[in-house]
Amino acid sequence: MNKDERRQLREALRIAGAALDQADVPFALAGGYAAWVHGAPESDHDVDFAILEQDVDRAKEALAATTLDVEQPVENWLFKAYNAEALVDVIFRVAGEAVTPELLARAERVDVLGVSMPVLGSTDVVASKLLVLTEHRCDFSNLLPVVRALREQVDWPQVAARTAENPYAQAFLFLLGRLGIVGADPAVPSLGSHEAEPPDPRRGGIPVIEAE
């Protein structure tokens, strides 16, 4: 991504966040840029915002009143807004489940690129990223830098419980254990048949998940 593309993406974030906030639409910055706020590498793909399904029309109206171009794709879980080529996804369902008021209530207001806005916490960001893993969308290489950066901020037992029905998410959690990214915790479900490994000093001495 070149400097102009990065500038357009950041500007899209600022415009959309400010517009939703001024319109009093409940929302939160989500996805890669929420992870970036918490210390992960900056996204080079798009900006994600989470809203309630009941607020879709108001959110569209708020963004359409800005310089962003609003579009409704065929997918029935989001709509899109563009700042030139920079994409904003406004999401109201994640992995088939509706965004809830409780999810948005857990977001914390943060200054992001000069605009105050609610941002999802690290646990919710990671859980949402794992929930959308499927047979056709299962690139762990994009997730690893994110979880390495956020690992100490994440409630891993909660992530494991929330993603228990997704075998691709569970496989990723097992991989995190084998890599020493996730520490041993009896509240985390057993994710495999391997014996626990000792702490690796190259990884800060963090042990892997203990498995039965």
PDB file of C-alpha atoms in Angstrom:
ATOM      1  CA  MET A   1       0.000   0.000   0.000  1.00  0.00           C
ATOM      2  CA  ASN A   2       1.457   3.384  -1.006  1.00  0.00           C
ATOM      3  CA  LYS A   3       1.234   6.625   0.977  1.00  0.00           C
ATOM      4  CA  ASP A   4      -1.771   7.954  -0.933  1.00  0.00           C
ATOM      5  CA  GLU A   5      -3.734   4.726  -0.381  1.00  0.00           C
ATOM      6  CA  ARG A   6      -2.847   4.769   3.326  1.00  0.00           C
ATOM      7  CA  ARG A   7      -3.917   8.397   3.597  1.00  0.00           C
ATOM      8  CA  GLN A   8      -7.249   7.646   1.881  1.00  0.00           C
ATOM      9  CA  LEU A   9      -7.913   4.700   4.204  1.00  0.00           C
ATOM     10  CA  ARG A  10      -7.176   6.738   7.318  1.00  0.00           C
ATOM     11  CA  GLU A  11      -9.294   9.601   6.046  1.00  0.00           C
ATOM     12  CA  ALA A  12     -12.163   7.177   5.388  1.00  0.00           C
ATOM     13  CA  LEU A  13     -11.900   5.997   8.987  1.00  0.00           C
ATOM     14  CA  ARG A  14     -11.986   9.544  10.321  1.00  0.00           C
ATOM     15  CA  ILE A  15     -14.905  10.631   8.121  1.00  0.00           C
ATOM     16  CA  ALA A  16     -17.042   7.577   8.866  1.00  0.00           C
ATOM     17  CA  GLY A  17     -16.324   7.553  12.595  1.00  0.00           C
ATOM     18  CA  ALA A  18     -17.088  11.244  12.978  1.00  0.00           C
ATOM     19  CA  ALA A  19     -20.298  10.964  10.923  1.00  0.00           C
ATOM     20  CA  LEU A  20     -21.673   8.007  12.876  1.00  0.00           C
ATOM     21  CA  ASP A  21     -20.812   9.704  16.155  1.00  0.00           C
ATOM     22  CA  GLN A  22     -22.440  12.998  15.171  1.00  0.00           C
ATOM     23  CA  ALA A  23     -25.575  11.141  14.045  1.00  0.00           C
ATOM     24  CA  ASP A  24     -25.781   9.389  17.451  1.00  0.00           C
ATOM     25  CA  VAL A  25     -25.680   5.962  15.791  1.00  0.00           C
ATOM     26  CA  PRO A  26     -24.398   3.362  18.271  1.00  0.00           C
ATOM     27  CA  PHE A  27     -21.233   1.920  16.727  1.00  0.00           C
ATOM     28  CA  ALA A  28     -17.695   0.784  17.354  1.00  0.00           C
ATOM     29  CA  LEU A  29     -14.520   0.624  15.322  1.00  0.00           C
ATOM     30  CA  ALA A  30     -13.867  -3.065  14.691  1.00  0.00           C
ATOM     31  CA  GLY A  31     -11.610  -5.389  12.694  1.00  0.00           C
ATOM     32  CA  GLY A  32      -8.061  -4.583  11.703  1.00  0.00           C
ATOM     33  CA  TYR A  33      -8.083  -0.926  12.678  1.00  0.00           C
ATOM     34  CA  ALA A  34      -9.488  -1.697  16.131  1.00  0.00           C
ATOM     35  CA  ALA A  35      -6.637  -4.176  16.513  1.00  0.00           C
ATOM     36  CA  TRP A  36      -4.230  -1.450  15.347  1.00  0.00           C
ATOM     37  CA  VAL A  37      -5.503   0.900  18.055  1.00  0.00           C
ATOM     38  CA  HIS A  38      -4.576  -1.780  20.602  1.00  0.00           C
ATOM     39  CA  GLY A  39      -1.079  -2.274  19.167  1.00  0.00           C
ATOM     40  CA  ALA A  40      -1.364  -4.631  16.183  1.00  0.00           C
ATOM     41  CA  PRO A  41       0.106  -3.810  12.750  1.00  0.00           C
ATOM     42  CA  GLU A  42      -1.947  -1.289  10.787  1.00  0.00           C
ATOM     43  CA  SER A  43      -4.518  -2.725   8.396  1.00  0.00           C
ATOM     44  CA  ASP A  44      -3.817  -2.393   4.685  1.00  0.00           C
ATOM     45  CA  HIS A  45      -7.194  -3.730   3.547  1.00  0.00           C
ATOM     46  CA  ASP A  46     -10.209  -1.781   4.811  1.00  0.00           C
ATOM     47  CA  VAL A  47     -11.872  -0.123   7.787  1.00  0.00           C
ATOM     48  CA  ASP A  48     -14.587  -1.971   9.728  1.00  0.00           C
ATOM     49  CA  PHE A  49     -17.325  -0.483  11.887  1.00  0.00           C
ATOM     50  CA  ALA A  50     -19.907  -2.498  13.821  1.00  0.00           C
ATOM     51  CA  ILE A  51     -23.480  -1.232  14.199  1.00  0.00           C
ATOM     52  CA  LEU A  52     -26.875  -2.636  15.150  1.00  0.00           C
ATOM     53  CA  GLU A  53     -29.035  -3.940  12.320  1.00  0.00           C
ATOM     54  CA  GLN A  54     -31.870  -1.651  13.377  1.00  0.00           C
ATOM     55  CA  ASP A  55     -29.598   1.351  12.713  1.00  0.00           C
ATOM     56  CA  VAL A  56     -28.560   0.461   9.162  1.00  0.00           C
ATOM     57  CA  ASP A  57     -30.721   3.087   7.483  1.00  0.00           C
ATOM     58  CA  ARG A  58     -29.584   5.852   9.827  1.00  0.00           C
ATOM     59  CA  ALA A  59     -25.961   4.845   9.377  1.00  0.00           C
ATOM     60  CA  LYS A  60     -26.305   4.859   5.585  1.00  0.00           C
ATOM     61  CA  GLU A  61     -27.900   8.291   5.723  1.00  0.00           C
ATOM     62  CA  ALA A  62     -25.119   9.638   7.963  1.00  0.00           C
ATOM     63  CA  LEU A  63     -22.328   8.367   5.706  1.00  0.00           C
ATOM     64  CA  ALA A  64     -24.112   9.388   2.498  1.00  0.00           C
ATOM     65  CA  ALA A  65     -24.155  12.968   3.807  1.00  0.00           C
ATOM     66  CA  THR A  66     -20.333  12.984   3.797  1.00  0.00           C
ATOM     67  CA  THR A  67     -17.899  12.749   0.905  1.00  0.00           C
ATOM     68  CA  LEU A  68     -18.054   8.939   1.080  1.00  0.00           C
ATOM     69  CA  ASP A  69     -19.855   6.952  -1.615  1.00  0.00           C
ATOM     70  CA  VAL A  70     -22.270   4.481  -0.030  1.00  0.00           C
ATOM     71  CA  GLU A  71     -23.094   1.188  -1.747  1.00  0.00           C
ATOM     72  CA  GLN A  72     -25.260  -1.809  -0.838  1.00  0.00           C
ATOM     73  CA  PRO A  73     -23.589  -5.061  -1.933  1.00  0.00           C
ATOM     74  CA  VAL A  74     -25.409  -8.357  -2.427  1.00  0.00           C
ATOM     75  CA  GLU A  75     -24.256  -9.529   1.017  1.00  0.00           C
ATOM     76  CA  ASN A  76     -26.947  -9.075   3.658  1.00  0.00           C
ATOM     77  CA  TRP A  77     -24.676  -8.517   6.657  1.00  0.00           C
ATOM     78  CA  LEU A  78     -23.014  -5.182   5.819  1.00  0.00           C
ATOM     79  CA  PHE A  79     -22.951  -2.156   3.587  1.00  0.00           C
ATOM     80  CA  LYS A  80     -19.954  -0.363   2.109  1.00  0.00           C
ATOM     81  CA  ALA A  81     -18.699   3.184   1.789  1.00  0.00           C
ATOM     82  CA  TYR A  82     -15.767   4.375  -0.298  1.00  0.00           C
ATOM     83  CA  ASN A  83     -13.304   7.224  -0.053  1.00  0.00           C
ATOM     84  CA  ALA A  84     -11.933   6.981  -3.599  1.00  0.00           C
ATOM     85  CA  GLU A  85     -10.566   3.404  -3.537  1.00  0.00           C
ATOM     86  CA  ALA A  86     -10.422   3.170   0.269  1.00  0.00           C
ATOM     87  CA  LEU A  87     -13.170   0.886   1.639  1.00  0.00           C
ATOM     88  CA  VAL A  88     -15.237   1.132   4.804  1.00  0.00           C
ATOM     89  CA  ASP A  89     -17.309  -1.932   5.740  1.00  0.00           C
ATOM     90  CA  VAL A  90     -20.215  -1.199   8.084  1.00  0.00           C
ATOM     91  CA  ILE A  91     -21.113  -4.555   9.603  1.00  0.00           C
ATOM     92  CA  PHE A  92     -24.289  -5.519  11.454  1.00  0.00           C
ATOM     93  CA  ARG A  93     -23.831  -9.309  11.531  1.00  0.00           C
ATOM     94  CA  VAL A  94     -20.718 -11.366  12.260  1.00  0.00           C
ATOM     95  CA  ALA A  95     -20.659 -15.020  11.197  1.00  0.00           C
ATOM     96  CA  GLY A  96     -24.450 -14.939  10.899  1.00  0.00           C
ATOM     97  CA  GLU A  97     -24.988 -13.491  14.372  1.00  0.00           C
ATOM     98  CA  ALA A  98     -26.339  -9.980  14.836  1.00  0.00           C
ATOM     99  CA  VAL A  99     -24.147  -7.311  16.386  1.00  0.00           C
ATOM    100  CA  THR A 100     -25.600  -6.766  19.864  1.00  0.00           C
ATOM    101  CA  PRO A 101     -25.985  -3.749  22.139  1.00  0.00           C
ATOM    102  CA  GLU A 102     -23.861  -5.627  24.679  1.00  0.00           C
ATOM    103  CA  LEU A 103     -20.971  -5.856  22.211  1.00  0.00           C
ATOM    104  CA  LEU A 104     -21.099  -2.138  21.476  1.00  0.00           C
ATOM    105  CA  ALA A 105     -21.446  -1.317  25.173  1.00  0.00           C
ATOM    106  CA  ARG A 106     -18.115  -3.041  25.871  1.00  0.00           C
ATOM    107  CA  ALA A 107     -16.297  -0.722  23.445  1.00  0.00           C
ATOM    108  CA  GLU A 108     -14.142   2.010  24.954  1.00  0.00           C
ATOM    109  CA  ARG A 109     -13.975   5.531  23.574  1.00  0.00           C
ATOM    110  CA  VAL A 110     -10.519   6.303  22.211  1.00  0.00           C
ATOM    111  CA  ASP A 111      -8.968   9.123  20.190  1.00  0.00           C
ATOM    112  CA  VAL A 112      -8.263   7.575  16.782  1.00  0.00           C
ATOM    113  CA  LEU A 113      -6.416   9.770  14.282  1.00  0.00           C
ATOM    114  CA  GLY A 114      -7.813  12.841  16.017  1.00  0.00           C
ATOM    115  CA  VAL A 115     -11.423  11.617  16.185  1.00  0.00           C
ATOM    116  CA  SER A 116     -12.966  10.319  19.415  1.00  0.00           C
ATOM    117  CA  MET A 117     -14.867   7.070  18.803  1.00  0.00           C
ATOM    118  CA  PRO A 118     -15.782   3.762  20.516  1.00  0.00           C
ATOM    119  CA  VAL A 119     -13.333   0.941  19.760  1.00  0.00           C
ATOM    120  CA  LEU A 120     -13.961  -2.764  20.374  1.00  0.00           C
ATOM    121  CA  GLY A 121     -11.674  -4.351  22.957  1.00  0.00           C
ATOM    122  CA  SER A 122      -8.996  -6.866  22.054  1.00  0.00           C
ATOM    123  CA  THR A 123     -11.006  -9.894  23.187  1.00  0.00           C
ATOM    124  CA  ASP A 124     -13.966  -8.954  20.995  1.00  0.00           C
ATOM    125  CA  VAL A 125     -11.692  -8.124  18.046  1.00  0.00           C
ATOM    126  CA  VAL A 126      -9.908 -11.472  18.193  1.00  0.00           C
ATOM    127  CA  ALA A 127     -13.106 -13.462  18.774  1.00  0.00           C
ATOM    128  CA  SER A 128     -14.789 -11.817  15.784  1.00  0.00           C
ATOM    129  CA  LYS A 129     -11.788 -12.530  13.559  1.00  0.00           C
ATOM    130  CA  LEU A 130     -11.827 -16.201  14.564  1.00  0.00           C
ATOM    131  CA  LEU A 131     -15.601 -16.572  14.169  1.00  0.00           C
ATOM    132  CA  VAL A 132     -15.447 -15.695  10.462  1.00  0.00           C
ATOM    133  CA  LEU A 133     -12.847 -18.371   9.670  1.00  0.00           C
ATOM    134  CA  THR A 134     -14.212 -20.880   7.162  1.00  0.00           C
ATOM    135  CA  GLU A 135     -12.950 -23.497   4.761  1.00  0.00           C
ATOM    136  CA  HIS A 136     -12.685 -20.805   2.103  1.00  0.00           C
ATOM    137  CA  ARG A 137     -11.343 -18.082   4.406  1.00  0.00           C
ATOM    138  CA  CYS A 138      -8.706 -19.597   6.617  1.00  0.00           C
ATOM    139  CA  ASP A 139      -5.463 -17.621   6.248  1.00  0.00           C
ATOM    140  CA  PHE A 140      -3.753 -17.938   9.618  1.00  0.00           C
ATOM    141  CA  SER A 141      -0.764 -15.903   8.404  1.00  0.00           C
ATOM    142  CA  ASN A 142      -2.846 -12.714   8.569  1.00  0.00           C
ATOM    143  CA  LEU A 143      -4.052 -13.483  12.090  1.00  0.00           C
ATOM    144  CA  LEU A 144      -0.727 -14.355  13.679  1.00  0.00           C
ATOM    145  CA  PRO A 145       0.735 -10.814  13.751  1.00  0.00           C
ATOM    146  CA  VAL A 146      -2.504  -9.556  15.298  1.00  0.00           C
ATOM    147  CA  VAL A 147      -2.678 -12.088  18.123  1.00  0.00           C
ATOM    148  CA  ARG A 148       1.043 -11.824  18.834  1.00  0.00           C
ATOM    149  CA  ALA A 149       0.576  -8.094  19.402  1.00  0.00           C
ATOM    150  CA  LEU A 150      -2.638  -8.383  21.444  1.00  0.00           C
ATOM    151  CA  ARG A 151      -2.100 -11.643  23.328  1.00  0.00           C
ATOM    152  CA  GLU A 152      -1.696 -10.088  26.794  1.00  0.00           C
ATOM    153  CA  GLN A 153      -4.887  -8.036  26.355  1.00  0.00           C
ATOM    154  CA  VAL A 154      -7.113 -10.959  25.316  1.00  0.00           C
ATOM    155  CA  ASP A 155      -9.307 -13.103  27.562  1.00  0.00           C
ATOM    156  CA  TRP A 156      -8.338 -16.380  25.874  1.00  0.00           C
ATOM    157  CA  PRO A 157     -10.752 -18.652  27.790  1.00  0.00           C
ATOM    158  CA  GLN A 158     -13.587 -16.382  26.642  1.00  0.00           C
ATOM    159  CA  VAL A 159     -12.367 -16.486  23.040  1.00  0.00           C
ATOM    160  CA  ALA A 160     -12.136 -20.289  23.199  1.00  0.00           C
ATOM    161  CA  ALA A 161     -15.669 -20.551  24.585  1.00  0.00           C
ATOM    162  CA  ARG A 162     -17.159 -18.151  22.053  1.00  0.00           C
ATOM    163  CA  THR A 163     -15.542 -19.938  19.111  1.00  0.00           C
ATOM    164  CA  ALA A 164     -16.037 -23.508  20.365  1.00  0.00           C
ATOM    165  CA  GLU A 165     -18.367 -24.422  17.473  1.00  0.00           C
ATOM    166  CA  ASN A 166     -15.934 -23.255  14.789  1.00  0.00           C
ATOM    167  CA  PRO A 167     -13.338 -25.980  14.025  1.00  0.00           C
ATOM    168  CA  TYR A 168     -11.109 -23.549  12.115  1.00  0.00           C
ATOM    169  CA  ALA A 169     -11.016 -21.187  15.100  1.00  0.00           C
ATOM    170  CA  GLN A 170     -10.233 -24.099  17.409  1.00  0.00           C
ATOM    171  CA  ALA A 171      -7.440 -25.212  15.089  1.00  0.00           C
ATOM    172  CA  PHE A 172      -5.992 -21.707  15.217  1.00  0.00           C
ATOM    173  CA  LEU A 173      -6.142 -21.665  19.019  1.00  0.00           C
ATOM    174  CA  PHE A 174      -4.335 -25.008  19.083  1.00  0.00           C
ATOM    175  CA  LEU A 175      -1.667 -23.507  16.818  1.00  0.00           C
ATOM    176  CA  LEU A 176      -1.300 -20.562  19.207  1.00  0.00           C
ATOM    177  CA  GLY A 177      -0.688 -23.003  22.014  1.00  0.00           C
ATOM    178  CA  ARG A 178       1.929 -24.938  20.075  1.00  0.00           C
ATOM    179  CA  LEU A 179       3.688 -21.666  19.208  1.00  0.00           C
ATOM    180  CA  GLY A 180       3.685 -20.524  22.820  1.00  0.00           C
ATOM    181  CA  ILE A 181       1.539 -17.483  22.090  1.00  0.00           C
ATOM    182  CA  VAL A 182      -1.267 -18.541  24.447  1.00  0.00           C
ATOM    183  CA  GLY A 183      -0.409 -19.533  28.005  1.00  0.00           C
ATOM    184  CA  ALA A 184      -1.735 -22.548  29.885  1.00  0.00           C
ATOM    185  CA  ASP A 185      -5.113 -21.971  31.515  1.00  0.00           C
ATOM    186  CA  PRO A 186      -7.464 -24.676  32.843  1.00  0.00           C
ATOM    187  CA  ALA A 187     -10.453 -22.658  31.607  1.00  0.00           C
ATOM    188  CA  VAL A 188      -9.341 -23.026  27.992  1.00  0.00           C
ATOM    189  CA  PRO A 189     -10.840 -26.179  26.423  1.00  0.00           C
ATOM    190  CA  SER A 190      -8.449 -28.940  25.455  1.00  0.00           C
ATOM    191  CA  LEU A 191      -7.508 -28.392  21.826  1.00  0.00           C
ATOM    192  CA  GLY A 192      -5.512 -31.464  20.943  1.00  0.00           C
ATOM    193  CA  SER A 193      -3.648 -34.553  22.073  1.00  0.00           C
ATOM    194  CA  HIS A 194      -0.113 -33.145  22.335  1.00  0.00           C
ATOM    195  CA  GLU A 195       1.623 -32.881  25.674  1.00  0.00           C
ATOM    196  CA  ALA A 196       2.335 -29.397  26.979  1.00  0.00           C
ATOM    197  CA  GLU A 197       5.738 -28.002  26.083  1.00  0.00           C
ATOM    198  CA  PRO A 198       8.010 -26.197  28.562  1.00  0.00           C
ATOM    199  CA  PRO A 199       8.285 -22.413  28.364  1.00  0.00           C
ATOM    200  CA  ASP A 200      10.473 -21.151  25.550  1.00  0.00           C
ATOM    201  CA  PRO A 201      12.736 -18.276  26.672  1.00  0.00           C
ATOM    202  CA  ARG A 202      12.768 -16.941  23.108  1.00  0.00           C
ATOM    203  CA  ARG A 203       9.026 -16.277  23.495  1.00  0.00           C
ATOM    204  CA  GLY A 204       9.226 -14.605  26.870  1.00  0.00           C
ATOM    205  CA  GLY A 205       8.917 -17.878  28.791  1.00  0.00           C
ATOM    206  CA  ILE A 206       5.200 -18.238  28.014  1.00  0.00           C
ATOM    207  CA  PRO A 207       4.062 -21.887  28.130  1.00  0.00           C
ATOM    208  CA  VAL A 208       1.718 -23.376  25.571  1.00  0.00           C
ATOM    209  CA  ILE A 209      -1.811 -24.564  26.256  1.00  0.00           C
ATOM    210  CA  GLU A 210      -1.891 -27.744  28.256  1.00  0.00           C
ATOM    211  CA  ALA A 211      -3.781 -30.446  26.368  1.00  0.00           C
ATOM    212  CA  GLU A 212      -5.250 -33.636  27.662  1.00  0.00           C
TER     213      GLU A 212
END
